[in-house]
mmCIF file of C-alpha atoms in Angstrom:
data_model
loop_
_atom_site.group_PDB
_atom_site.id
_atom_site.type_symbol
_atom_site.label_atom_id
_atom_site.label_comp_id
_atom_site.label_asym_id
_atom_site.label_seq_id
_atom_site.Cartn_x
_atom_site.Cartn_y
_atom_site.Cartn_z
ATOM 1 C CA MET A 272 44.579 -119.280 -188.956
ATOM 2 C CA SER A 273 44.169 -122.691 -190.423
ATOM 3 C CA ASN A 274 40.914 -123.952 -192.519
ATOM 4 C CA LEU A 275 40.085 -126.053 -189.716
ATOM 5 C CA GLU A 276 39.751 -122.888 -187.486
ATOM 6 C CA PHE A 277 37.991 -121.157 -190.184
ATOM 7 C CA ALA A 278 35.423 -124.020 -190.078
ATOM 8 C CA ARG A 279 35.159 -123.456 -186.109
ATOM 9 C CA ALA A 280 34.802 -119.792 -186.256
ATOM 10 C CA HIS A 281 32.126 -120.249 -189.081
ATOM 11 C CA ALA A 282 30.125 -122.770 -187.105
ATOM 12 C CA ARG A 283 30.630 -120.574 -183.777
ATOM 13 C CA ASP A 284 29.061 -117.273 -185.173
ATOM 14 C CA THR A 285 27.725 -117.004 -188.742
ATOM 15 C CA LYS A 286 26.981 -113.444 -188.274
ATOM 16 C CA ILE A 287 29.629 -111.073 -188.714
ATOM 17 C CA LYS A 288 29.987 -108.580 -185.798
ATOM 18 C CA LEU A 289 29.740 -104.979 -186.658
ATOM 19 C CA HIS A 290 31.558 -102.757 -183.992
ATOM 20 C CA GLY A 291 31.434 -98.874 -183.367
ATOM 21 C CA PRO A 292 33.687 -96.184 -181.938
ATOM 22 C CA GLU A 293 34.266 -97.625 -178.693
ATOM 23 C CA ALA A 294 35.666 -100.909 -180.276
ATOM 24 C CA PHE A 295 37.567 -98.943 -182.708
ATOM 25 C CA ALA A 296 39.351 -97.030 -179.988
ATOM 26 C CA GLY A 297 39.812 -100.077 -178.020
ATOM 27 C CA MET A 298 41.667 -101.791 -180.896
ATOM 28 C CA ALA A 299 43.638 -98.983 -181.740
ATOM 29 C CA LYS A 300 44.966 -98.970 -178.235
ATOM 30 C CA ALA A 301 45.656 -102.724 -178.230
ATOM 31 C CA GLY A 302 47.255 -102.386 -181.881
ATOM 32 C CA GLN A 303 49.704 -99.572 -180.923
ATOM 33 C CA LEU A 304 50.736 -101.498 -177.652
ATOM 34 C CA VAL A 305 51.791 -104.130 -180.278
ATOM 35 C CA ALA A 306 53.223 -101.571 -182.794
ATOM 36 C CA HIS A 307 55.447 -100.445 -179.714
ATOM 37 C CA VAL A 308 56.725 -103.804 -178.712
ATOM 38 C CA LEU A 309 57.529 -104.801 -182.260
ATOM 39 C CA ASN A 310 59.459 -101.761 -182.587
ATOM 40 C CA LEU A 311 61.645 -102.605 -179.455
ATOM 41 C CA LEU A 312 62.316 -105.788 -180.924
ATOM 42 C CA VAL A 313 64.423 -104.029 -183.850
ATOM 43 C CA ASP A 314 67.238 -103.754 -181.519
ATOM 44 C CA GLN A 315 66.641 -107.227 -180.046
ATOM 45 C CA VAL A 316 67.091 -109.358 -183.177
ATOM 46 C CA GLN A 317 70.541 -109.866 -183.491
ATOM 47 C CA PRO A 318 72.767 -112.953 -184.204
ATOM 48 C CA GLY A 319 73.389 -114.853 -181.128
ATOM 49 C CA VAL A 320 70.005 -114.071 -179.316
ATOM 50 C CA THR A 321 67.712 -117.015 -178.912
ATOM 51 C CA THR A 322 64.049 -117.021 -179.990
ATOM 52 C CA GLU A 323 63.223 -118.044 -176.364
ATOM 53 C CA ALA A 324 65.010 -114.587 -175.260
ATOM 54 C CA LEU A 325 62.655 -112.732 -177.554
ATOM 55 C CA ASP A 326 59.571 -114.472 -176.262
ATOM 56 C CA ALA A 327 60.644 -113.581 -172.474
ATOM 57 C CA PHE A 328 61.110 -109.940 -173.912
ATOM 58 C CA VAL A 329 57.518 -109.796 -174.843
ATOM 59 C CA PHE A 330 55.991 -111.462 -172.153
ATOM 60 C CA ASP A 331 57.807 -109.462 -169.618
ATOM 61 C CA PHE A 332 56.815 -106.045 -171.698
ATOM 62 C CA ALA A 333 53.185 -107.250 -171.761
ATOM 63 C CA VAL A 334 53.232 -107.722 -167.817
ATOM 64 C CA ASP A 335 54.794 -104.535 -167.385
ATOM 65 C CA HIS A 336 51.974 -102.588 -169.405
ATOM 66 C CA GLY A 337 48.934 -104.677 -168.085
ATOM 67 C CA ALA A 338 48.461 -106.683 -171.223
ATOM 68 C CA ILE A 339 48.332 -110.387 -171.815
ATOM 69 C CA PRO A 340 49.955 -112.459 -174.392
ATOM 70 C CA ALA A 341 46.935 -114.306 -176.175
ATOM 71 C CA PRO A 342 48.897 -117.049 -178.029
ATOM 72 C CA LEU A 343 50.378 -118.047 -174.555
ATOM 73 C CA ASN A 344 48.361 -121.496 -173.606
ATOM 74 C CA TYR A 345 45.810 -120.835 -176.447
ATOM 75 C CA ARG A 346 44.623 -124.266 -177.620
ATOM 76 C CA GLY A 347 48.058 -125.691 -176.010
ATOM 77 C CA PHE A 348 50.475 -123.359 -177.657
ATOM 78 C CA PRO A 349 53.254 -122.995 -175.046
ATOM 79 C CA LYS A 350 54.603 -119.677 -175.550
ATOM 80 C CA SER A 351 54.029 -115.873 -175.864
ATOM 81 C CA ILE A 352 54.732 -114.975 -179.588
ATOM 82 C CA CYS A 353 55.343 -117.040 -182.696
ATOM 83 C CA THR A 354 58.997 -116.822 -184.090
ATOM 84 C CA SER A 355 59.225 -118.406 -187.893
ATOM 85 C CA LEU A 356 62.586 -118.620 -189.133
ATOM 86 C CA ASN A 357 63.402 -118.784 -192.986
ATOM 87 C CA HIS A 358 61.339 -121.591 -194.305
ATOM 88 C CA VAL A 359 58.980 -121.667 -191.452
ATOM 89 C CA VAL A 360 55.461 -120.296 -192.760
ATOM 90 C CA CYS A 361 53.755 -119.404 -189.239
ATOM 91 C CA HIS A 362 53.464 -120.790 -185.609
ATOM 92 C CA GLY A 363 57.062 -121.358 -184.958
ATOM 93 C CA ILE A 364 57.442 -121.978 -181.215
ATOM 94 C CA PRO A 365 60.385 -120.118 -179.481
ATOM 95 C CA GLY A 366 63.178 -122.232 -178.279
ATOM 96 C CA PRO A 367 66.794 -122.515 -177.729
ATOM 97 C CA ARG A 368 67.761 -121.787 -181.322
ATOM 98 C CA ALA A 369 70.249 -119.025 -181.528
ATOM 99 C CA LEU A 370 69.599 -116.608 -184.436
ATOM 100 C CA LYS A 371 72.154 -116.558 -187.312
ATOM 101 C CA GLU A 372 73.620 -113.995 -189.735
ATOM 102 C CA GLY A 373 71.373 -114.185 -192.751
ATOM 103 C CA ASP A 374 68.328 -115.477 -191.260
ATOM 104 C CA ILE A 375 65.025 -113.944 -191.504
ATOM 105 C CA LEU A 376 62.524 -113.945 -188.922
ATOM 106 C CA ASN A 377 58.744 -113.344 -188.614
ATOM 107 C CA ILE A 378 57.685 -112.334 -185.083
ATOM 108 C CA ASP A 379 53.852 -112.573 -184.515
ATOM 109 C CA VAL A 380 52.334 -110.712 -181.353
ATOM 110 C CA THR A 381 48.730 -110.803 -180.140
ATOM 111 C CA LEU A 382 48.546 -108.840 -176.993
ATOM 112 C CA ILE A 383 44.945 -108.186 -175.139
ATOM 113 C CA VAL A 384 44.446 -104.813 -173.778
ATOM 114 C CA ASP A 385 41.188 -103.918 -171.905
ATOM 115 C CA GLY A 386 39.698 -107.090 -173.478
ATOM 116 C CA TRP A 387 40.639 -105.902 -176.885
ATOM 117 C CA HIS A 388 43.072 -108.025 -179.080
ATOM 118 C CA GLY A 389 45.942 -106.347 -181.139
ATOM 119 C CA ASP A 390 47.458 -108.746 -183.590
ATOM 120 C CA SER A 391 50.289 -107.901 -185.951
ATOM 121 C CA SER A 392 53.573 -109.595 -187.330
ATOM 122 C CA ARG A 393 56.635 -108.259 -188.827
ATOM 123 C CA MET A 394 59.917 -109.670 -190.801
ATOM 124 C CA TYR A 395 63.138 -108.857 -189.237
ATOM 125 C CA ALA A 396 66.695 -109.361 -190.948
ATOM 126 C CA VAL A 397 69.276 -110.974 -188.702
ATOM 127 C CA GLY A 398 72.332 -108.991 -189.778
ATOM 128 C CA LYS A 399 73.274 -108.833 -193.690
ATOM 129 C CA ILE A 400 70.548 -111.072 -195.593
ATOM 130 C CA SER A 401 70.682 -112.399 -199.203
ATOM 131 C CA ARG A 402 69.245 -110.248 -201.906
ATOM 132 C CA ALA A 403 66.826 -112.837 -202.779
ATOM 133 C CA ALA A 404 65.474 -112.880 -198.865
ATOM 134 C CA GLU A 405 65.753 -109.137 -199.273
ATOM 135 C CA ARG A 406 63.448 -109.183 -202.173
ATOM 136 C CA LEU A 407 61.039 -111.881 -200.539
ATOM 137 C CA LEU A 408 60.343 -109.454 -197.640
ATOM 138 C CA GLU A 409 59.511 -106.515 -199.878
ATOM 139 C CA VAL A 410 56.918 -108.147 -202.054
ATOM 140 C CA THR A 411 55.133 -109.671 -198.914
ATOM 141 C CA TYR A 412 55.208 -106.206 -197.149
ATOM 142 C CA ASN A 413 53.757 -104.902 -200.597
ATOM 143 C CA SER A 414 51.115 -107.611 -200.781
ATOM 144 C CA LEU A 415 49.985 -106.852 -197.615
ATOM 145 C CA MET A 416 49.715 -103.275 -198.304
ATOM 146 C CA ARG A 417 47.874 -103.991 -201.519
ATOM 147 C CA GLY A 418 45.485 -105.996 -199.728
ATOM 148 C CA VAL A 419 44.752 -103.187 -196.875
ATOM 149 C CA ALA A 420 44.387 -100.854 -199.726
ATOM 150 C CA ALA A 421 41.549 -102.962 -201.242
ATOM 151 C CA VAL A 422 39.471 -102.685 -197.914
ATOM 152 C CA ARG A 423 36.479 -100.333 -198.227
ATOM 153 C CA PRO A 424 32.763 -100.601 -197.643
ATOM 154 C CA GLY A 425 31.350 -102.528 -200.814
ATOM 155 C CA ALA A 426 34.265 -104.320 -201.759
ATOM 156 C CA THR A 427 34.561 -107.744 -200.996
ATOM 157 C CA THR A 428 36.948 -110.226 -199.128
ATOM 158 C CA GLY A 429 37.832 -111.250 -202.684
ATOM 159 C CA ASP A 430 38.920 -107.996 -203.689
ATOM 160 C CA ILE A 431 41.545 -108.425 -200.881
ATOM 161 C CA GLY A 432 42.781 -111.741 -201.860
ATOM 162 C CA ALA A 433 43.122 -110.978 -205.442
ATOM 163 C CA ALA A 434 45.090 -107.836 -204.811
ATOM 164 C CA ILE A 435 47.475 -109.970 -202.899
ATOM 165 C CA GLN A 436 47.525 -112.823 -205.216
ATOM 166 C CA ALA A 437 47.919 -110.807 -208.310
ATOM 167 C CA TYR A 438 50.805 -108.855 -207.329
ATOM 168 C CA ALA A 439 52.796 -111.707 -205.498
ATOM 169 C CA GLU A 440 52.127 -113.952 -208.488
ATOM 170 C CA GLY A 441 53.376 -111.325 -210.555
ATOM 171 C CA GLU A 442 56.579 -110.911 -208.717
ATOM 172 C CA ARG A 443 57.106 -114.513 -209.278
ATOM 173 C CA CYS A 444 56.512 -115.797 -205.562
ATOM 174 C CA SER A 445 53.469 -117.818 -204.300
ATOM 175 C CA VAL A 446 50.652 -117.312 -201.644
ATOM 176 C CA VAL A 447 50.213 -119.603 -199.188
ATOM 177 C CA ARG A 448 46.803 -121.329 -199.231
ATOM 178 C CA ASP A 449 46.669 -123.157 -196.058
ATOM 179 C CA PHE A 450 46.246 -120.148 -193.475
ATOM 180 C CA CYS A 451 44.498 -116.753 -193.882
ATOM 181 C CA GLY A 452 43.448 -113.582 -191.868
ATOM 182 C CA HIS A 453 40.493 -113.603 -189.403
ATOM 183 C CA GLY A 454 37.996 -111.363 -187.656
ATOM 184 C CA LEU A 455 38.731 -110.260 -183.914
ATOM 185 C CA GLY A 456 38.147 -108.129 -181.304
ATOM 186 C CA ARG A 457 37.197 -109.163 -177.850
ATOM 187 C CA VAL A 458 37.730 -112.846 -179.345
ATOM 188 C CA PHE A 459 41.141 -113.936 -180.827
ATOM 189 C CA HIS A 460 39.854 -115.538 -184.047
ATOM 190 C CA ASP A 461 36.170 -114.787 -185.432
ATOM 191 C CA ARG A 462 34.655 -114.095 -188.743
ATOM 192 C CA PRO A 463 35.159 -112.727 -191.420
ATOM 193 C CA ASN A 464 37.697 -114.911 -193.026
ATOM 194 C CA ILE A 465 40.248 -113.526 -195.177
ATOM 195 C CA LEU A 466 41.832 -115.568 -197.933
ATOM 196 C CA HIS A 467 45.054 -114.109 -199.582
ATOM 197 C CA TYR A 468 44.058 -115.389 -202.842
ATOM 198 C CA GLY A 469 40.731 -115.279 -204.867
ATOM 199 C CA GLU A 470 38.713 -113.523 -207.497
ATOM 200 C CA PRO A 471 37.356 -109.781 -207.397
ATOM 201 C CA GLY A 472 33.959 -109.656 -206.291
ATOM 202 C CA GLU A 473 33.631 -112.683 -204.597
ATOM 203 C CA GLY A 474 33.518 -113.430 -200.931
ATOM 204 C CA LEU A 475 31.648 -111.558 -198.342
ATOM 205 C CA GLN A 476 30.801 -107.721 -198.773
ATOM 206 C CA LEU A 477 32.646 -105.547 -196.480
ATOM 207 C CA LYS A 478 30.637 -103.237 -194.025
ATOM 208 C CA PRO A 479 31.689 -100.615 -191.819
ATOM 209 C CA GLY A 480 32.511 -101.947 -188.213
ATOM 210 C CA MET A 481 34.002 -105.136 -189.537
ATOM 211 C CA LEU A 482 37.423 -105.883 -187.574
ATOM 212 C CA PHE A 483 40.193 -108.493 -189.041
ATOM 213 C CA THR A 484 43.652 -109.075 -189.919
ATOM 214 C CA ILE A 485 45.293 -109.404 -193.367
ATOM 215 C CA GLU A 486 48.461 -111.367 -192.890
ATOM 216 C CA PRO A 487 49.758 -113.023 -196.244
ATOM 217 C CA MET A 488 52.350 -115.816 -196.136
ATOM 218 C CA ILE A 489 54.396 -115.496 -199.278
ATOM 219 C CA ASN A 490 56.870 -118.334 -200.372
ATOM 220 C CA LEU A 491 59.873 -117.806 -202.982
ATOM 221 C CA GLY A 492 59.098 -121.540 -203.973
ATOM 222 C CA LYS A 493 55.732 -123.294 -204.227
ATOM 223 C CA PRO A 494 52.820 -122.639 -201.797
ATOM 224 C CA PRO A 495 52.439 -126.144 -200.265
ATOM 225 C CA VAL A 496 53.147 -126.437 -196.443
ATOM 226 C CA LYS A 497 53.386 -128.974 -194.043
ATOM 227 C CA ILE A 498 53.018 -129.248 -190.197
ATOM 228 C CA LEU A 499 55.918 -130.418 -187.987
ATOM 229 C CA SER A 500 55.411 -133.128 -185.358
ATOM 230 C CA ASP A 501 55.052 -130.322 -182.668
ATOM 231 C CA GLY A 502 51.474 -129.912 -184.005
ATOM 232 C CA TRP A 503 52.047 -126.109 -184.520
ATOM 233 C CA THR A 504 55.186 -125.210 -186.916
ATOM 234 C CA ALA A 505 53.999 -124.960 -190.547
ATOM 235 C CA VAL A 506 56.950 -125.111 -192.987
ATOM 236 C CA THR A 507 57.295 -124.873 -196.741
ATOM 237 C CA ARG A 508 57.437 -128.360 -198.260
ATOM 238 C CA ASP A 509 60.053 -127.460 -200.690
ATOM 239 C CA ARG A 510 62.284 -125.739 -198.209
ATOM 240 C CA SER A 511 61.804 -122.554 -199.760
ATOM 241 C CA LEU A 512 62.044 -119.073 -197.973
ATOM 242 C CA SER A 513 58.525 -117.582 -196.464
ATOM 243 C CA ALA A 514 57.759 -114.460 -195.097
ATOM 244 C CA GLN A 515 54.819 -112.876 -193.560
ATOM 245 C CA PHE A 516 53.593 -109.469 -192.645
ATOM 246 C CA GLU A 517 50.418 -108.689 -190.735
ATOM 247 C CA HIS A 518 48.041 -105.709 -189.583
ATOM 248 C CA SER A 519 44.761 -105.606 -187.799
ATOM 249 C CA VAL A 520 42.416 -103.319 -189.588
ATOM 250 C CA GLY A 521 38.677 -102.124 -189.189
ATOM 251 C CA VAL A 522 36.380 -101.043 -192.240
ATOM 252 C CA THR A 523 35.290 -97.371 -191.696
ATOM 253 C CA GLU A 524 32.854 -95.545 -193.887
ATOM 254 C CA GLU A 525 35.431 -94.185 -195.953
ATOM 255 C CA GLY A 526 37.928 -97.386 -196.281
ATOM 256 C CA CYS A 527 39.986 -98.750 -193.148
ATOM 257 C CA GLN A 528 41.807 -97.953 -190.184
ATOM 258 C CA VAL A 529 44.902 -99.680 -189.603
ATOM 259 C CA PHE A 530 45.303 -100.247 -185.958
ATOM 260 C CA THR A 531 48.851 -101.672 -186.071
ATOM 261 C CA ALA A 532 50.862 -99.469 -188.099
ATOM 262 C CA SER A 533 54.140 -97.991 -186.777
ATOM 263 C CA PRO A 534 54.367 -94.173 -186.394
ATOM 264 C CA LYS A 535 57.910 -94.593 -186.953
ATOM 265 C CA GLY A 536 57.508 -96.716 -190.225
ATOM 266 C CA LEU A 537 59.428 -99.731 -188.348
ATOM 267 C CA ASP A 538 56.597 -101.960 -189.734
ATOM 268 C CA ARG A 539 57.966 -101.915 -193.090
ATOM 269 C CA PRO A 540 61.073 -104.179 -194.309
ATOM 270 C CA PRO A 541 64.297 -103.341 -193.209
ATOM 271 C CA THR A 542 65.333 -102.622 -196.625
ATOM 272 C CA SER A 543 62.979 -100.159 -197.357
ATOM 273 C CA ARG A 544 63.381 -97.865 -194.303
ATOM 274 C CA GLN A 545 66.066 -95.877 -192.067
ATOM 275 C CA SER A 546 67.146 -97.622 -189.031
ATOM 276 C CA SER A 547 65.267 -95.796 -186.140
ATOM 277 C CA GLU A 548 65.285 -96.802 -182.344
ATOM 278 C CA GLY A 549 61.890 -98.188 -181.484
#
């Protein structure tokens, strides 16, 4: 979510929605469908496969399961998923480009199931990747999970960002500032806004019933990004590799529920899990 979308979300709804058990059940159902198709994509991501073919795979999956791909035609976005390769930070548009050995790929899927939005993204390794790329994927996933671990009633959005920033920068990587997590539920983008950097104790206080994504984008190089002429694709200005992992979560009385976790553990980086079928 861009800073401009932040401002629009803030103007649209200055009161954070607090959701009950029905919403959590709906988000879990949507989140698990997204986790399932992301699991299936493990076997689809191979050298020679185009990102357009991956988009078609997810579209067909959504139709077969009575779901709607939220990105399709959202503010003019032309495809059902985002595919962000190598130095692409986010919002990459699927196309005829074939995957090559050594590529790293983020696939971002949001499906609407019974009106609820399940939103998650993962990194995929195309064949054997460099050790630098492996390390980036590990750091990015660990950054996400440190953010998730900071979610509990009474904590703040700043606690989430601080946990991510401290870890990523401690690993000599950088946190992208231009995009952030967002509230969701029956709408795609809502409040609260989740920055992936910040100071402990700052920002909004977390309360049970809040729903949002945490989706840090971590670069091997410097943080700045630029948007390409298509108006969507964000890339690192220094052409360094970028990675992203994303979960949708809900704040509970005790901590948080991760709606988009893979029961098979396939949401972890390829280097830190054993091969398993989706």
